[in-house]
Every structure is written in structure tokens, then in C-alpha cells.
Amino acid sequence: MPSDSKHDAWSMGDSYEHYMGRWSRKIASSYLEWLKPPAQVDWLEIGCGTGALTNAILAKADPKSVLATDQSEDFVKHAQKEIADPRAAFGQAQAQNLPAADASVDVVTSALVLNFVPERPAALHEIQRVLRPGGLLSFYVWDYPGGGMGFIDAFWTAAAEVDPAATELNESARFPFCTRSGLRDLCSEAGLAQPEVAPIEIATVFPDFEAFWKPFTMGAGPAPGFCGSLDPDHRDALKAALARQLDSGGEISLPARAWAARANI
Ligand SMILES: C[S@@+](CC[C@H](N)C(=O)[O-])C[C@H]1O[C@@H](n2cnc3c(N)ncnc32)[C@H](O)[C@@H]1O
């Protein structure tokens, strides 16, 4: 199953914020509580998106500096515009080719990104290149295979009813390594001894079904990218299938769980 899909739409920061960024902010905060990083050190972030984790690092981790990078020019511009902090710098970069010298940062982190990187082992080697000896490598990904991203799971279940081709676009099928053992295996393949892997959980709460549905129509991210590719009849059928599945007259609350890994080099 390929890591990338033509529906992985990484642009339109405001739409992404509505779809995922607001939950990214919530989990970034819980992640840092788990990570307990050292203060006054140099950070590099891979795949900063609209800046959810960048913001949390600046607010909670007392960094000396943060270089936030993403492959998407659009997202980098969005994050740069939102975050005015002299400790933060931004750059457009691929995970496999980081804009930092050898042994130049103390912590490299990445939020909800590594599953979208096709060359994951290369990225983990690149991270180790830029880390200082003893530096901290840490990342987290949604627990797609364990049904740990409830609202996305619900979307793809309904999408498969309307278009069987959606089955293979479901992140749970695309990213089978997003499990506790998958993260451990990935880390050991990259030569990282004894990584710690832990679940981080939040709740995603929507006041009603219309609020649940709207972000899927806004274009940013894999599920909204797929939704936007449907003709109006199929989109209506998908919405109806999703409403039937959730069977909600009011608030919709679904769990979201990520697996986080950390290892010192
Ligand atoms: C689900 S978003 C996560 C964004 C942000 N970290 C957050 O927590 O909301 C995935 C991000 O990974 C970026 N991305 C995907 N593949 C990448 C790669 N090979 N190198 C760098 N960034 C990548 C995308 O542009 C997008 O911003």
C-alpha cells in the first residue's frame, strides 16, 4: 500500500486548521507533558503544518530555538504568519533532507507526519545526522490501524459504502506501521536502541453532525481531498451514510489516540 495518495492535500492552512489543526493543538500539548523535554535547547520540527506543535513547544517547553520545517510552502507561510516569536524560524524542507548541519540540534520532533513520508528509514537517519550526541529523537502518529482516529475512521467506513475505491485510501490500510510494535520496529531498523513508545489520547468533540461534516468539505487533508474529488451526488450519498453510521441527534464525541516514540541517540 503506497504512503502517498493524490488526495493528500497539504495546503489551505485555514481549512486544515478546521479539519485537523485544532485537534493537533490539543494532542501537542498532551504529548509535551509526556515527553518532558529539556529546557533551553535547540529544536528542529519536521512537518510543522500550520504550527500546532511549534506553538506548544514555544509555550510549554522553554526552548532556546525552534526551526520548524514542512514540505508545503503554503503551510510554512501560514505558520510563519501566525507565530511571531524570536526563538522560532521556519523553512520549507523534506524530512529526508533537513536544513541543518551535522550534530547541530538537541531535539528533533515530528507530529502526525512520519506516516506520510515514503522514505521513513532515510528520514530517521537524517534526524540522527542533525542531532547532537545524546540528543532526543521523538515523533508521534495517529493510531490509524487500531481505529484510534475515530472521526477519520468513521469517514472512510462511510466512504467505502459509496465508493469501494475508498477502502484503500483509508489511512488504516495505508499506514499499518502506526502501532506500538510498528514504531518500535521502525526505530530499531534505524539503529535506535530501546525506544520508548506510549499512547497519547484526546477526545474530539463536535456539537452536532453538521459541525462534524463541514471540515470534510473544506479540502485540506486526505479525507477532505477525497471528499472534494466526488461529484455532488456521491458527496451527498457519503454525507447520508456518515449520518446513518453516527446516528447522532446531538453532540458527537469520538476518541483520538496517537502512538508517540522517543529515543536518545
Ligand atoms: C497531518 S499533517 C501534520 C501537521 C502538523 N504537524 C500538525 O500536527 O498538525 C502532515 C504534514 O506533513 C507534511 N509532510 C508530508 N510529507 C512530508 C515530507 N516528506 N517531509 C516534510 N513534511 C512532510 C505535510 O505537508 C503536512 O504539513
Coordinates of N, CA and C and ligand atoms in Angstrom, one line a residue, residues 10-11 16-17 20-21 23-25 27-28 45-53 69-72 75 93-96 110-119 140 142 144 222, ligand 1:
W10 N -2.1 19.1 1.1 CA -1.4 19.9 2.2 C -1.3 21.3 1.8
S11 N -2.4 22.0 1.8 CA -2.4 23.5 1.6 C -3.7 24.0 2.2
Y16 N -7.2 23.5 6.9 CA -6.5 22.4 7.6 C -6.7 22.6 9.1
E17 N -6.7 23.9 9.6 CA -6.9 24.2 11.0 C -8.3 23.6 11.4
M20 N -8.1 19.5 11.1 CA -7.2 18.7 11.9 C -6.4 19.6 12.9
G21 N -6.0 20.8 12.5 CA -5.2 21.6 13.3 C -5.7 21.8 14.8
W23 N -7.3 19.7 16.5 CA -7.0 18.5 17.3 C -5.5 18.4 17.5
S24 N -4.8 18.8 16.5 CA -3.3 18.7 16.6 C -2.8 19.5 17.8
R25 N -3.5 20.7 18.0 CA -3.1 21.6 19.1 C -3.3 20.9 20.4
I27 N -3.5 17.6 21.0 CA -2.7 16.5 21.3 C -1.2 16.9 21.5
A28 N -0.8 18.0 20.9 CA 0.6 18.5 21.0 C 0.9 18.8 22.5
E45 N 11.8 20.8 14.1 CA 10.5 20.1 13.9 C 10.3 19.8 12.4
I46 N 9.9 18.6 12.2 CA 9.6 18.1 10.8 C 8.1 18.1 10.5
G47 N 7.7 18.7 9.4 CA 6.3 18.7 9.1 C 5.4 19.5 10.1
C48 N 5.8 20.7 10.2 CA 5.2 21.6 11.2 C 3.7 21.9 10.9
G49 N 3.4 21.8 9.6 CA 2.0 22.1 9.2 C 1.7 23.6 9.5
T50 N 0.6 23.8 10.1 CA 0.2 25.2 10.4 C 0.7 25.6 11.8
G51 N 1.5 24.8 12.4 CA 2.3 25.3 13.6 C 1.7 24.8 14.9
A52 N 0.9 23.8 15.0 CA 0.3 23.3 16.2 C 1.4 22.9 17.3
L53 N 2.3 22.1 16.9 CA 3.3 21.6 17.8 C 4.3 22.7 18.1
T69 N 10.0 23.1 10.1 CA 10.1 22.8 8.7 C 8.8 22.1 8.2
D70 N 8.6 22.2 6.9 CA 7.5 21.4 6.3 C 7.8 21.4 4.8
Q71 N 7.3 20.4 4.1 CA 7.5 20.4 2.6 C 6.5 21.3 1.9
S72 N 5.5 21.7 2.6 CA 4.4 22.6 2.0 C 4.7 24.0 2.2
F75 N 1.8 25.8 4.0 CA 1.8 25.7 5.4 C 2.9 26.4 6.2
A93 N 11.2 22.2 3.8 CA 12.2 21.1 3.6 C 11.5 19.8 3.7
Q94 N 12.1 18.8 3.1 CA 11.6 17.4 3.1 C 12.3 16.8 4.4
A95 N 11.5 15.8 4.9 CA 12.0 15.1 6.1 C 13.4 14.4 5.8
Q96 N 13.6 14.0 4.6 CA 14.8 13.2 4.2 C 16.0 14.2 3.9
S110 N 8.4 15.5 15.6 CA 7.5 15.5 14.4 C 6.1 15.0 14.8
A111 N 5.1 15.8 14.4 CA 3.8 15.5 14.9 C 2.9 15.0 13.7
L112 N 2.5 13.8 13.7 CA 1.5 13.3 12.8 C 1.9 13.3 11.3
V113 N 3.2 13.1 11.1 CA 3.8 13.3 9.8 C 4.5 12.1 9.2
L114 N 5.2 11.3 10.1 CA 6.1 10.3 9.5 C 5.4 9.2 8.6
N115 N 4.1 9.0 8.9 CA 3.3 8.1 8.0 C 3.2 8.6 6.6
F116 N 3.3 9.9 6.4 CA 3.2 10.5 5.1 C 4.5 10.5 4.4
V117 N 5.6 10.2 5.1 CA 6.9 10.2 4.5 C 7.2 8.8 3.9
P118 N 7.4 8.8 2.6 CA 7.6 7.4 2.0 C 8.9 6.8 2.4
E119 N 10.0 7.7 2.6 CA 11.3 7.1 2.9 C 11.6 7.3 4.4
Y140 N 5.3 11.4 16.8 CA 4.0 10.6 17.1 C 3.2 10.6 15.8
W142 N -0.9 9.2 14.4 CA -2.2 8.7 14.9 C -2.2 7.1 14.8
Y144 N -3.9 4.9 13.4 CA -4.9 4.6 12.4 C -5.3 3.1 12.4
P222 N -6.2 14.3 3.7 CA -6.5 13.2 2.8 C -8.0 13.0 2.6
Ligands
LIG1 C1 -1.2 15.6 9.2 S1 -0.2 17.0 8.8 C2 0.5 17.4 10.4 C3 0.9 18.8 10.5 C4 1.3 19.3 11.9 N1 2.5 18.7 12.4 C5 0.2 19.0 12.9 O1 0.4 18.4 14.0 O2 -1.0 19.5 12.6 C6 1.2 16.3 7.9 C7 2.2 17.3 7.5 O3 3.4 16.6 7.0 C8 3.9 17.3 5.9 N2 4.7 16.4 5.1 C9 4.3 15.3 4.5 N3 5.3 14.6 3.9 C10 6.4 15.3 4.3 C11 7.8 15.1 4.0 N4 8.3 14.1 3.2 N5 8.7 16.0 4.5 C12 8.2 17.0 5.3 N6 6.9 17.3 5.6 C13 6.0 16.4 5.0 C14 2.7 17.9 5.2 O4 3.0 18.9 4.4 C15 1.8 18.2 6.4 O5 2.0 19.6 6.8

